[in-house]
């Protein structure tokens, strides 16, 4: 397994955010993290990436204790794909992707041919080679997300961490990004993806990790785990699950007088 | 097709650097020629090349004929050369510091003067002058003063709630004005016969009175700060993406940020301690360079250094030759810089 979290607890100013969270992410698997706002999804990611160090329990990445790994060693193992956000400076798409290769360089070095080849390959794979010379901040949200994913591929890790990659995208771009992610997990990447849309989890995820009040509410295969009862408990609204030819569909129950 | 484009991108970077370098070189020779006592440019080149010849020992193999007067040689080598070199060094340092601060704070408005580093350095130096300390101690005091302000401003901006860009600028203005109030008090209590004029003149910024022996003590801290900045310029790209992204890409963010701030502050302080307060260069030049060469610090940092050198050299030429009496250089950079700042504010594009 590529990522193993065991009895993870974290408190922020004495208020518990995560308590006793345990799960594993396997290679070739897309694991969706679900839960309402403020449930600790971002905190969980920050603990895994090493931004938060004062947690209890253990996080193992490729069999190594997270707390013993330097930022560079973490970057060897896990790539992080952030939400789309405004950047202070205008880098070209090529430079953005190239930055993913930095952990292979010594601190005083600039990327060379090998790194540029890795970046070119990653852009080719996501079909964004044509955007190479465009300015990153001039791209659409969906294109920016694809650039982030290409950067993660250039990082050449086996595990990808995605923080609500579809949150600010229009419908078509949401599907495009999720398709790209699904393809990667099929190819052997282990993907941990947080999302606000349980339907996305049903469509794309192999397994689901549902968090509620900082605890694991459910963990298991998407189709078995995502039930009406669980969704109502998570989000506090009534939903129905209907079977369709292409799988179950989540529908909200209108509560309008 | 992609390969051709890549080459074009790199070619453009090389071209911009080459042209800025050429402009600097031309300006370098012209600066020696102009002045109250004009020296033909060709003679300037001959005089400087012969000095190099003598220094390297090539003179014995291939001697050069002296076709100029000793007055010319004196004006070029003893009076103008130190000042020209110092203008280049200070312009280069202030611009590099500005580009670095902007990257580190992910804020195109950051610069040594906006962050209050100049005010802090001014206070430190004024204090050293008041205490009657040596030139080296003036540098040290200026360094401590500017480092203190940068750290204070950064901490305030970080802990204050709200918009980081605005916080940073506001904190810079507040801490800066605190230090300039301190400087005003020092001026009040300074001896009006010798200390006060020294402090006042120094606050306006000037490169007059630079001698050959001043160059090395200034060059050492500048080189010590500039070299790491140049080596870390790719990492600066990563840091400018923000804390979490940089960290996830494998950067030890606290260490890198600390090292970069320390180097940028060191070269700021080294510049200010020899030239006095010269504002705006650190803000304007990186912006101009970003327009020409793009945001990638691999090109941006060297480009800012070259253009910064050329810019300050040009401004210093104006400062010494425009009027019969010398205009302090700090006044001139403000006259050019403030309108540029307004231009930035009025620009239609949202990303500064």
Coordinates of C-alpha atoms in Angstrom, one line a residue:
Chain A
X1 CA 0.0 0.0 0.0
X2 CA 1.2 3.5 -0.8
X3 CA -0.4 5.4 2.1
X4 CA -1.4 4.1 5.5
X5 CA -3.0 6.3 8.2
X6 CA -3.4 4.8 11.6
X7 CA -5.4 6.2 14.6
X8 CA -4.7 9.8 13.4
X9 CA -5.9 12.5 15.8
X10 CA -5.4 16.2 15.6
X11 CA -6.6 19.1 17.7
X12 CA -6.6 22.8 16.8
X13 CA -6.5 25.0 19.9
X14 CA -7.7 22.1 22.0
X15 CA -10.8 21.6 19.7
X16 CA -10.5 18.1 18.2
X17 CA -10.6 18.2 14.4
X18 CA -9.7 14.6 13.7
X19 CA -10.0 11.7 16.1
X20 CA -8.9 8.1 15.5
X21 CA -8.9 8.2 11.7
X22 CA -7.5 5.1 10.1
X23 CA -7.5 4.0 6.4
X24 CA -5.2 2.8 3.7
X25 CA -4.8 3.8 0.1
X26 CA -3.8 1.2 -2.4
X27 CA -2.0 1.4 -5.7
X28 CA -4.3 1.6 -8.7
X29 CA -7.2 2.8 -6.5
X30 CA -9.2 6.0 -6.4
X31 CA -10.2 6.7 -2.9
X32 CA -12.7 9.6 -2.5
X33 CA -12.9 11.5 0.8
X34 CA -16.4 12.7 1.5
X35 CA -17.8 14.9 4.3
X36 CA -19.5 18.2 5.0
X37 CA -17.5 21.5 5.2
X38 CA -15.2 21.8 8.2
X39 CA -15.1 18.0 8.8
X40 CA -11.3 17.9 8.7
X41 CA -10.6 16.9 5.1
X42 CA -8.2 19.7 4.5
X43 CA -6.6 19.1 7.9
X44 CA -6.1 15.4 7.0
X45 CA -4.3 16.5 3.8
X46 CA -2.2 18.9 5.7
X47 CA -1.1 16.2 8.1
X48 CA -0.2 13.9 5.3
X49 CA 1.8 16.6 3.5
X50 CA 3.6 17.6 6.6
X51 CA 2.2 21.1 7.0
X52 CA 0.8 20.1 10.3
X53 CA 3.2 18.1 12.4
X54 CA 1.6 18.0 15.8
X55 CA -0.7 15.0 15.2
X56 CA -1.1 11.8 17.2
X57 CA -1.1 8.4 15.5
X58 CA 1.0 7.4 12.5
X59 CA 1.1 8.2 8.8
X60 CA 3.1 6.0 6.7
X61 CA 4.0 6.8 3.1
X62 CA 5.5 3.9 1.1
X63 CA 6.3 2.3 4.4
X64 CA 8.2 5.2 5.9
X65 CA 7.0 7.3 8.9
X66 CA 5.9 10.7 7.7
X67 CA 7.4 12.4 10.7
X68 CA 10.9 11.1 9.7
X69 CA 10.6 12.4 6.1
X70 CA 12.0 15.7 5.0
X71 CA 9.8 17.9 2.6
X72 CA 11.9 16.7 -0.2
X73 CA 11.5 13.0 0.7
X74 CA 7.7 13.5 0.9
X75 CA 7.8 15.1 -2.5
X76 CA 9.5 12.0 -3.8
X77 CA 6.5 10.0 -2.7
X78 CA 3.4 12.1 -2.9
X79 CA 2.2 14.8 -5.3
X80 CA -0.3 17.4 -4.2
X81 CA -2.8 18.9 -6.6
X82 CA -4.3 22.1 -5.0
X83 CA -7.5 23.8 -5.7
X84 CA -7.3 26.4 -8.5
X85 CA -6.4 29.7 -7.0
X86 CA -5.1 33.1 -8.2
X87 CA -1.3 33.2 -8.6
X88 CA 0.9 36.2 -7.8
X89 CA 3.0 35.9 -10.9
X90 CA 2.5 34.7 -14.4
X91 CA 4.4 31.6 -15.1
X92 CA 4.1 29.8 -18.4
X93 CA 2.4 26.4 -18.4
X94 CA 5.8 24.8 -19.2
X95 CA 7.5 26.4 -16.2
X96 CA 4.6 25.4 -13.9
X97 CA 4.9 21.7 -14.9
X98 CA 8.7 21.9 -14.8
X99 CA 8.4 23.0 -11.1
X100 CA 7.1 19.5 -10.3
X101 CA 10.6 18.1 -11.0
X102 CA 12.4 20.3 -8.5
X103 CA 12.7 17.6 -5.8
X104 CA 15.1 15.7 -8.1
X105 CA 17.5 18.7 -8.1
X106 CA 19.9 19.9 -5.5
X107 CA 18.8 23.2 -3.9
X108 CA 21.2 25.4 -6.0
X109 CA 20.4 23.8 -9.3
X110 CA 18.0 24.7 -12.1
X111 CA 16.2 22.1 -14.2
X112 CA 18.1 20.5 -17.1
X113 CA 17.3 18.3 -20.1
X114 CA 16.1 15.4 -18.0
X115 CA 13.7 17.5 -16.0
X116 CA 12.4 19.2 -19.2
X117 CA 11.8 15.8 -20.8
X118 CA 9.8 14.7 -17.8
X119 CA 7.7 17.9 -17.9
X120 CA 7.1 17.5 -21.7
X121 CA 6.0 13.9 -21.2
X122 CA 3.6 14.8 -18.5
X123 CA 2.1 17.6 -20.6
X124 CA 1.8 15.2 -23.6
X125 CA 0.0 12.7 -21.5
X126 CA -2.7 15.2 -20.4
X127 CA -3.0 16.6 -23.9
X128 CA -1.9 20.1 -22.9
X129 CA 1.3 20.4 -24.9
X130 CA -0.3 23.0 -27.1
X131 CA -0.7 25.2 -24.0
X132 CA 3.0 25.1 -23.1
X133 CA 3.8 28.8 -23.9
X134 CA 0.5 30.2 -22.6
X135 CA 0.4 32.1 -19.3
X136 CA -1.0 29.9 -16.5
X137 CA -3.3 32.6 -15.1
X138 CA -4.8 33.2 -18.5
X139 CA -6.2 29.6 -18.7
X140 CA -9.6 28.4 -17.7
X141 CA -10.1 26.7 -14.4
X142 CA -10.3 23.3 -16.0
X143 CA -7.1 23.8 -18.0
X144 CA -5.4 25.1 -14.8
X145 CA -6.4 21.9 -13.0
X146 CA -5.0 19.8 -15.9
X147 CA -1.7 21.7 -15.6
X148 CA -1.6 21.0 -11.8
X149 CA -2.2 17.3 -12.6
X150 CA 0.6 17.4 -15.2
X151 CA 2.9 19.0 -12.6
X152 CA 2.1 16.1 -10.3
X153 CA 2.9 13.6 -13.0
X154 CA 6.2 15.3 -13.7
X155 CA 6.9 14.8 -10.0
X156 CA 6.9 11.1 -10.7
X157 CA 5.3 9.8 -7.6
X158 CA 3.0 6.9 -7.2
X159 CA 0.5 8.7 -5.0
X160 CA -1.6 11.8 -5.8
X161 CA -3.4 13.9 -3.3
X162 CA -6.2 16.1 -4.7
X163 CA -8.0 18.7 -2.7
X164 CA -11.5 19.2 -4.2
X165 CA -10.1 19.4 -7.7
X166 CA -13.6 20.1 -9.2
X167 CA -14.8 22.7 -6.7
X168 CA -14.7 25.8 -9.0
X169 CA -15.1 24.1 -12.4
X170 CA -18.1 24.1 -14.7
X171 CA -19.8 20.8 -15.4
X172 CA -17.9 19.8 -18.5
X173 CA -14.5 20.6 -16.9
X174 CA -15.5 18.6 -13.8
X175 CA -16.0 15.5 -15.9
X176 CA -12.9 16.1 -18.0
X177 CA -10.7 16.4 -14.9
X178 CA -12.3 13.4 -13.2
X179 CA -11.9 11.3 -16.4
X180 CA -8.2 12.2 -16.4
X181 CA -7.8 11.2 -12.7
X182 CA -9.7 8.0 -13.2
X183 CA -7.4 7.0 -16.1
X184 CA -4.3 7.7 -13.9
X185 CA -5.6 5.5 -11.1
X186 CA -6.2 2.7 -13.7
X187 CA -2.6 3.0 -14.7
X188 CA -1.5 2.3 -11.1
X189 CA -1.5 5.6 -9.4
X190 CA -2.9 5.7 -6.0
X191 CA -5.3 8.7 -5.8
X192 CA -6.8 10.3 -2.7
X193 CA -9.4 12.8 -3.7
X194 CA -11.6 15.0 -1.6
X195 CA -14.9 16.0 -3.1
X196 CA -18.2 17.8 -2.2
X197 CA -20.2 15.8 -4.7
X198 CA -21.1 12.2 -3.6
X199 CA -22.3 11.5 -7.1
X200 CA -18.7 12.0 -8.3
X201 CA -17.6 9.4 -5.8
X202 CA -20.2 7.0 -7.0
X203 CA -19.2 7.5 -10.6
X204 CA -15.4 7.5 -10.2
X205 CA -14.2 6.2 -6.9
X206 CA -13.2 2.6 -6.1
X207 CA -13.6 3.2 -2.4
X208 CA -15.1 5.9 -0.2
X209 CA -13.8 7.4 3.1
X210 CA -16.7 9.3 4.7
X211 CA -15.8 11.6 7.6
X212 CA -18.2 13.1 10.1
X213 CA -17.2 15.2 13.1
X214 CA -13.6 14.2 12.6
X215 CA -14.3 10.5 12.7
X216 CA -14.6 7.8 10.1
X217 CA -18.3 7.4 9.4
X218 CA -17.8 4.8 6.8
X219 CA -15.1 3.2 4.7
X220 CA -15.5 0.8 1.9
X221 CA -16.4 0.2 -1.8
X222 CA -18.3 3.1 -3.2
X223 CA -21.5 1.3 -4.2
X224 CA -21.9 -0.6 -1.0
X225 CA -20.9 2.3 1.4
X226 CA -22.9 5.2 -0.1
X227 CA -26.3 4.5 1.2
X228 CA -29.3 6.9 1.8
X229 CA -28.8 6.6 5.5
X230 CA -25.1 7.5 5.3
X231 CA -25.7 10.5 3.0
X232 CA -28.4 11.8 5.2
X233 CA -26.2 11.5 8.3
X234 CA -23.3 13.2 6.5
X235 CA -25.1 16.1 5.0
X236 CA -28.3 16.5 7.0
X237 CA -30.6 16.5 4.0
X238 CA -32.9 13.7 2.6
X239 CA -31.8 12.0 -0.6
X240 CA -32.9 9.0 -2.5
X241 CA -30.7 6.5 -4.4
X242 CA -32.3 5.2 -7.6
X243 CA -30.8 2.5 -9.7
X244 CA -30.3 3.4 -13.4
X245 CA -28.8 1.4 -16.2
X246 CA -25.5 3.0 -15.7
X247 CA -25.4 2.7 -11.9
X248 CA -27.0 4.4 -8.9
X249 CA -28.1 8.0 -9.0
X250 CA -28.3 10.3 -6.0
X251 CA -31.4 12.6 -6.0
X252 CA -32.3 15.1 -3.4
X253 CA -35.8 14.9 -2.0
X254 CA -37.3 18.3 -2.5
X255 CA -38.5 19.8 0.7
X256 CA -40.5 22.7 -0.7
X257 CA -43.9 23.7 0.5
Chain B
X1 CA 6.5 22.5 -33.3
X2 CA 6.8 22.4 -29.5
X3 CA 10.5 22.2 -29.7
X4 CA 10.7 25.2 -32.0
X5 CA 8.6 27.2 -29.5
X6 CA 10.8 26.1 -26.6
X7 CA 13.8 27.4 -28.5
X8 CA 12.1 30.6 -29.2
X9 CA 11.3 31.1 -25.5
X10 CA 14.9 30.5 -24.5
X11 CA 16.1 32.6 -27.4
X12 CA 14.0 35.5 -26.3
X13 CA 15.4 35.2 -22.8
X14 CA 19.0 35.2 -24.0
X15 CA 18.3 38.1 -26.4
X16 CA 16.8 40.3 -23.6
X17 CA 19.8 39.5 -21.3
X18 CA 22.3 40.2 -24.1
X19 CA 20.6 43.5 -25.0
X20 CA 20.4 44.7 -21.4
X21 CA 24.1 43.7 -21.0
X22 CA 25.1 45.7 -24.1
X23 CA 23.1 48.8 -23.0
X24 CA 24.9 48.6 -19.6
X25 CA 28.3 48.3 -21.3
X26 CA 27.7 51.3 -23.6
X27 CA 26.4 53.4 -20.7
X28 CA 29.4 52.3 -18.6
X29 CA 31.8 53.9 -21.1
X30 CA 29.7 57.0 -21.8
X31 CA 29.4 57.6 -18.0
X32 CA 33.2 58.0 -17.8
X33 CA 33.3 60.4 -20.7
X34 CA 30.7 62.9 -19.6
X35 CA 31.2 65.5 -16.9
X36 CA 32.6 69.0 -16.3
X37 CA 35.9 67.7 -17.8
X38 CA 34.8 65.8 -20.9
X39 CA 36.9 62.9 -22.1
X40 CA 36.4 61.4 -25.6
X41 CA 34.8 57.9 -25.3
X42 CA 37.6 56.3 -27.3
X43 CA 40.1 57.6 -24.8
X44 CA 38.0 56.3 -21.9
X45 CA 38.1 52.8 -23.4
X46 CA 41.9 53.1 -24.1
X47 CA 42.6 54.3 -20.5
X48 CA 40.5 51.6 -18.9
X49 CA 41.9 48.8 -21.2
X50 CA 45.4 50.0 -20.4
X51 CA 44.7 49.8 -16.7
X52 CA 43.5 46.2 -17.2
X53 CA 46.6 45.5 -19.3
X54 CA 48.9 46.7 -16.5
X55 CA 46.9 44.8 -13.9
X56 CA 47.1 41.5 -15.7
X57 CA 50.7 42.0 -16.9
X58 CA 49.8 41.9 -20.6
X59 CA 51.4 45.3 -20.7
X60 CA 54.9 43.9 -20.9
X61 CA 54.0 41.6 -23.9
X62 CA 51.9 44.2 -25.8
X63 CA 52.6 47.7 -24.6
X64 CA 50.1 50.4 -25.3
X65 CA 50.9 54.0 -26.3
X66 CA 49.7 56.7 -24.1
X67 CA 47.7 59.1 -26.3
X68 CA 45.9 61.0 -23.5
X69 CA 46.8 63.5 -20.8
X70 CA 47.3 62.6 -17.2
X71 CA 44.3 64.9 -16.3
X72 CA 42.1 62.7 -18.4
X73 CA 43.4 59.5 -16.8
X74 CA 43.0 61.1 -13.3
X75 CA 39.3 62.1 -14.1
X76 CA 38.5 58.6 -15.5
X77 CA 40.3 56.3 -13.1
X78 CA 40.3 58.1 -9.8
X79 CA 37.1 60.2 -9.9
X80 CA 34.6 58.6 -12.3
X81 CA 35.5 54.9 -12.2
X82 CA 34.7 54.3 -8.5
X83 CA 31.5 56.2 -8.7
X84 CA 30.3 54.4 -11.9
X85 CA 31.2 51.0 -10.4
X86 CA 29.4 51.9 -7.2
X87 CA 26.3 53.0 -9.1
X88 CA 26.2 49.7 -10.9
X89 CA 26.7 47.7 -7.7
X90 CA 24.0 49.6 -5.8
X91 CA 21.5 49.5 -8.7
X92 CA 22.2 45.8 -9.2
X93 CA 21.8 45.0 -5.5
X94 CA 18.6 47.0 -4.9
X95 CA 16.9 45.5 -8.0
X96 CA 17.9 42.0 -7.0
X97 CA 16.6 42.6 -3.5
X98 CA 13.3 43.9 -4.8
X99 CA 12.8 40.9 -7.2
X100 CA 13.6 38.5 -4.3
X101 CA 11.3 40.2 -1.8
X102 CA 8.5 40.2 -4.4
X103 CA 8.9 36.5 -5.0
X104 CA 9.3 35.5 -1.3
X105 CA 6.2 37.5 -0.2
X106 CA 4.3 36.5 -3.4
X107 CA 3.6 40.2 -3.7
X108 CA 4.6 42.3 -6.7
X109 CA 4.3 45.4 -4.4
X110 CA 7.1 44.3 -2.1
X111 CA 10.4 46.1 -2.3
X112 CA 13.1 47.3 0.1
X113 CA 11.5 50.7 0.6
X114 CA 7.8 49.5 0.8
X115 CA 8.8 46.9 3.3
X116 CA 10.4 49.6 5.4
X117 CA 13.9 48.1 5.1
X118 CA 15.2 51.4 3.7
X119 CA 13.8 53.3 6.7
X120 CA 15.2 50.8 9.1
X121 CA 18.6 50.9 7.5
X122 CA 18.4 54.8 7.5
X123 CA 17.7 54.8 11.2
X124 CA 20.5 52.4 12.0
X125 CA 23.0 54.4 9.9
X126 CA 21.9 57.7 11.4
X127 CA 22.4 56.2 14.8
X128 CA 25.9 55.1 13.9
X129 CA 26.7 58.5 12.5
X130 CA 25.4 60.1 15.7
X131 CA 27.5 57.8 17.8
X132 CA 30.6 58.8 15.7
X133 CA 31.2 55.2 14.6
X134 CA 33.4 53.9 11.7
X135 CA 32.1 53.2 8.2
X136 CA 32.0 49.5 8.9
X137 CA 29.9 50.1 11.9
X138 CA 27.5 52.2 9.8
X139 CA 27.1 49.3 7.5
X140 CA 26.5 46.9 10.4
X141 CA 23.9 49.3 12.0
X142 CA 22.1 49.7 8.7
X143 CA 21.9 45.9 8.3
X144 CA 20.5 45.4 11.8
X145 CA 18.0 48.2 11.3
X146 CA 16.7 46.8 8.0
X147 CA 16.6 43.2 9.1
X148 CA 14.6 44.2 12.2
X149 CA 12.0 46.1 10.0
X150 CA 11.6 43.3 7.5
X151 CA 11.1 40.7 10.2
X152 CA 8.6 42.9 12.0
X153 CA 6.7 43.7 8.9
X154 CA 6.5 40.1 7.8
X155 CA 5.3 38.9 11.2
X156 CA 2.6 41.6 11.4
X157 CA 1.4 40.9 7.9
X158 CA 1.3 37.2 8.7
X159 CA -0.6 37.4 11.9
X160 CA -3.1 40.1 11.0
X161 CA -6.4 38.8 9.6
X162 CA -7.4 39.8 6.1
X163 CA -5.8 40.4 2.8
X164 CA -2.0 39.6 2.8
X165 CA -1.0 42.1 0.1
X166 CA -2.7 45.0 1.8
X167 CA -1.5 43.9 5.2
X168 CA 2.1 43.8 4.0
X169 CA 2.0 47.3 2.5
X170 CA 0.2 48.7 5.5
X171 CA 2.6 47.1 8.0
X172 CA 5.5 48.3 5.9
X173 CA 4.2 51.9 6.0
X174 CA 3.6 51.7 9.8
X175 CA 6.9 50.3 10.8
X176 CA 8.7 52.5 8.2
X177 CA 7.1 55.6 9.6
X178 CA 8.0 54.5 13.2
X179 CA 11.6 54.3 12.1
X180 CA 11.6 57.5 10.2
X181 CA 10.2 59.2 13.4
X182 CA 13.2 57.8 15.2
X183 CA 15.5 59.2 12.5
X184 CA 13.8 62.6 12.8
X185 CA 14.6 62.5 16.6
X186 CA 18.2 61.6 15.9
X187 CA 18.4 64.6 13.5
X188 CA 17.0 66.8 16.3
X189 CA 19.6 65.8 18.8
X190 CA 22.5 65.6 16.3
X191 CA 25.3 68.1 16.3
X192 CA 24.2 70.7 13.7
X193 CA 27.7 71.5 12.6
X194 CA 29.0 68.2 11.4
X195 CA 26.6 65.3 12.2
X196 CA 23.3 66.8 11.0
X197 CA 24.6 67.6 7.5
X198 CA 26.1 64.1 7.2
X199 CA 22.8 62.5 8.2
X200 CA 20.7 64.7 6.0
X201 CA 22.8 64.3 3.0
X202 CA 23.0 60.6 3.5
X203 CA 19.2 60.4 3.8
X204 CA 18.7 61.9 0.4
X205 CA 21.0 59.4 -1.1
X206 CA 24.1 60.2 -3.1
X207 CA 27.1 58.5 -4.8
X208 CA 29.3 61.6 -4.7
X209 CA 32.5 61.1 -2.7
X210 CA 32.8 57.4 -3.6
X211 CA 36.5 56.5 -3.8
X212 CA 38.3 53.4 -5.0
X213 CA 38.9 52.2 -1.5
X214 CA 35.2 52.2 -0.7
X215 CA 34.4 49.6 -3.4
X216 CA 35.8 46.5 -1.8
X217 CA 34.1 46.8 1.6
X218 CA 30.8 47.3 -0.2
X219 CA 31.4 44.6 -2.8
X220 CA 32.1 41.8 -0.3
X221 CA 28.6 41.8 1.4
X222 CA 26.9 42.4 -1.9
X223 CA 28.7 39.4 -3.5
X224 CA 27.9 37.3 -0.4
X225 CA 24.2 38.1 -0.8
X226 CA 23.9 38.1 -4.6
X227 CA 25.6 34.7 -5.2
X228 CA 23.1 32.7 -3.1
X229 CA 20.2 34.6 -4.6
X230 CA 21.4 33.7 -8.1
X231 CA 21.9 30.1 -7.2
X232 CA 18.5 29.8 -5.5
X233 CA 16.6 31.6 -8.3
X234 CA 14.8 28.4 -9.5
X235 CA 13.7 27.7 -5.9
X236 CA 12.4 31.2 -5.7
X237 CA 9.8 30.3 -8.4
X238 CA 8.5 27.5 -6.1
X239 CA 8.4 29.7 -3.1
X240 CA 6.4 32.3 -5.0
X241 CA 3.6 29.7 -5.4
X242 CA 2.8 29.9 -1.7
X243 CA 3.6 27.9 1.4
X244 CA 1.6 24.7 0.9
X245 CA 2.4 24.3 -2.8
X246 CA 6.1 25.0 -2.3
X247 CA 6.3 22.5 0.6
X248 CA 4.5 19.8 -1.4
X249 CA 6.9 20.3 -4.2
X250 CA 9.8 19.4 -1.8
X251 CA 10.9 22.8 -0.6
X252 CA 12.0 23.3 3.0
X253 CA 10.0 26.6 3.0
X254 CA 11.1 28.1 6.4
X255 CA 14.8 27.5 5.6
X256 CA 14.6 28.8 2.1
X257 CA 12.5 31.9 3.0
X258 CA 14.8 32.7 5.8
X259 CA 17.9 32.4 3.6
X260 CA 16.4 34.5 0.8
X261 CA 15.2 37.3 3.2
X262 CA 18.6 37.4 4.9
X263 CA 20.5 37.7 1.6
X264 CA 18.1 40.3 0.2
X265 CA 18.4 42.3 3.4
X266 CA 22.2 42.1 3.4
X267 CA 22.5 43.5 -0.1
X268 CA 19.9 46.2 0.7
X269 CA 21.8 47.2 3.8
X270 CA 25.2 47.1 2.0
X271 CA 23.8 49.4 -0.7
X272 CA 22.1 51.8 1.6
X273 CA 25.1 52.1 3.8
X274 CA 27.3 53.4 1.0
X275 CA 24.8 55.3 -1.1
X276 CA 22.2 56.5 1.4
X277 CA 18.5 56.0 0.9
X278 CA 17.7 55.4 -2.8
X279 CA 14.1 54.5 -3.1
X280 CA 11.9 53.0 -5.9
X281 CA 14.7 51.1 -7.8
X282 CA 13.8 47.9 -6.0
X283 CA 10.1 48.2 -7.0
X284 CA 10.3 49.6 -10.5
X285 CA 13.1 47.6 -12.0
X286 CA 11.8 44.1 -11.3
X287 CA 8.4 45.2 -12.7
X288 CA 10.0 46.5 -15.9
X289 CA 12.1 43.3 -16.2
X290 CA 9.1 41.1 -15.7
X291 CA 7.5 42.8 -18.6
X292 CA 10.5 42.2 -20.8
X293 CA 11.5 38.6 -19.8
X294 CA 8.6 37.1 -17.9
X295 CA 8.1 35.9 -14.3
X296 CA 10.5 33.0 -14.3
X297 CA 13.2 34.0 -11.8
X298 CA 15.8 32.2 -13.8
X299 CA 15.7 35.0 -16.3
X300 CA 14.1 37.7 -14.1
X301 CA 16.8 37.9 -11.5
X302 CA 19.8 38.4 -13.8
X303 CA 17.7 40.7 -16.0
X304 CA 16.7 42.9 -13.0
X305 CA 20.4 43.0 -12.0
X306 CA 21.5 44.2 -15.4
X307 CA 18.7 46.7 -15.9
X308 CA 19.0 47.9 -12.4
X309 CA 22.7 48.6 -12.8
X310 CA 22.1 50.5 -16.1
X311 CA 19.2 52.4 -14.6
X312 CA 21.0 53.7 -11.6
X313 CA 24.1 54.5 -13.6
X314 CA 22.0 56.6 -15.9
X315 CA 20.2 58.3 -13.0
X316 CA 23.5 59.0 -11.4
X317 CA 24.8 60.6 -14.6
X318 CA 21.8 62.9 -14.7
X319 CA 22.3 63.6 -11.0
X320 CA 25.9 64.8 -11.4
X321 CA 25.6 66.5 -14.8
X322 CA 22.1 67.9 -15.3
X323 CA 22.7 71.0 -13.2
X324 CA 25.8 72.9 -12.0
X325 CA 25.2 71.6 -8.5
X326 CA 24.6 67.9 -7.9
X327 CA 21.0 66.7 -7.4
X328 CA 20.8 63.9 -4.7
X329 CA 20.1 60.7 -6.5
X330 CA 17.3 59.6 -4.1
X331 CA 15.3 62.6 -5.2
X332 CA 15.6 61.7 -8.9
X333 CA 14.7 58.0 -8.4
X334 CA 11.6 59.2 -6.6
X335 CA 10.7 61.5 -9.4
X336 CA 10.8 58.6 -11.8
X337 CA 9.5 55.9 -9.5
X338 CA 6.4 57.6 -8.1
X339 CA 4.7 58.2 -11.5
X340 CA 5.6 54.5 -12.4
X341 CA 3.8 53.4 -9.2
X342 CA 0.7 55.4 -10.2
X343 CA 0.9 53.8 -13.6
X344 CA 0.8 50.4 -12.0
X345 CA -2.3 51.3 -10.0
X346 CA -4.1 52.7 -13.0
X347 CA -3.3 49.7 -15.3
X348 CA -6.3 47.8 -16.5
X349 CA -4.8 44.3 -16.0
X350 CA -5.9 43.0 -12.6
X351 CA -2.8 41.0 -11.7
X352 CA -0.1 43.4 -10.7

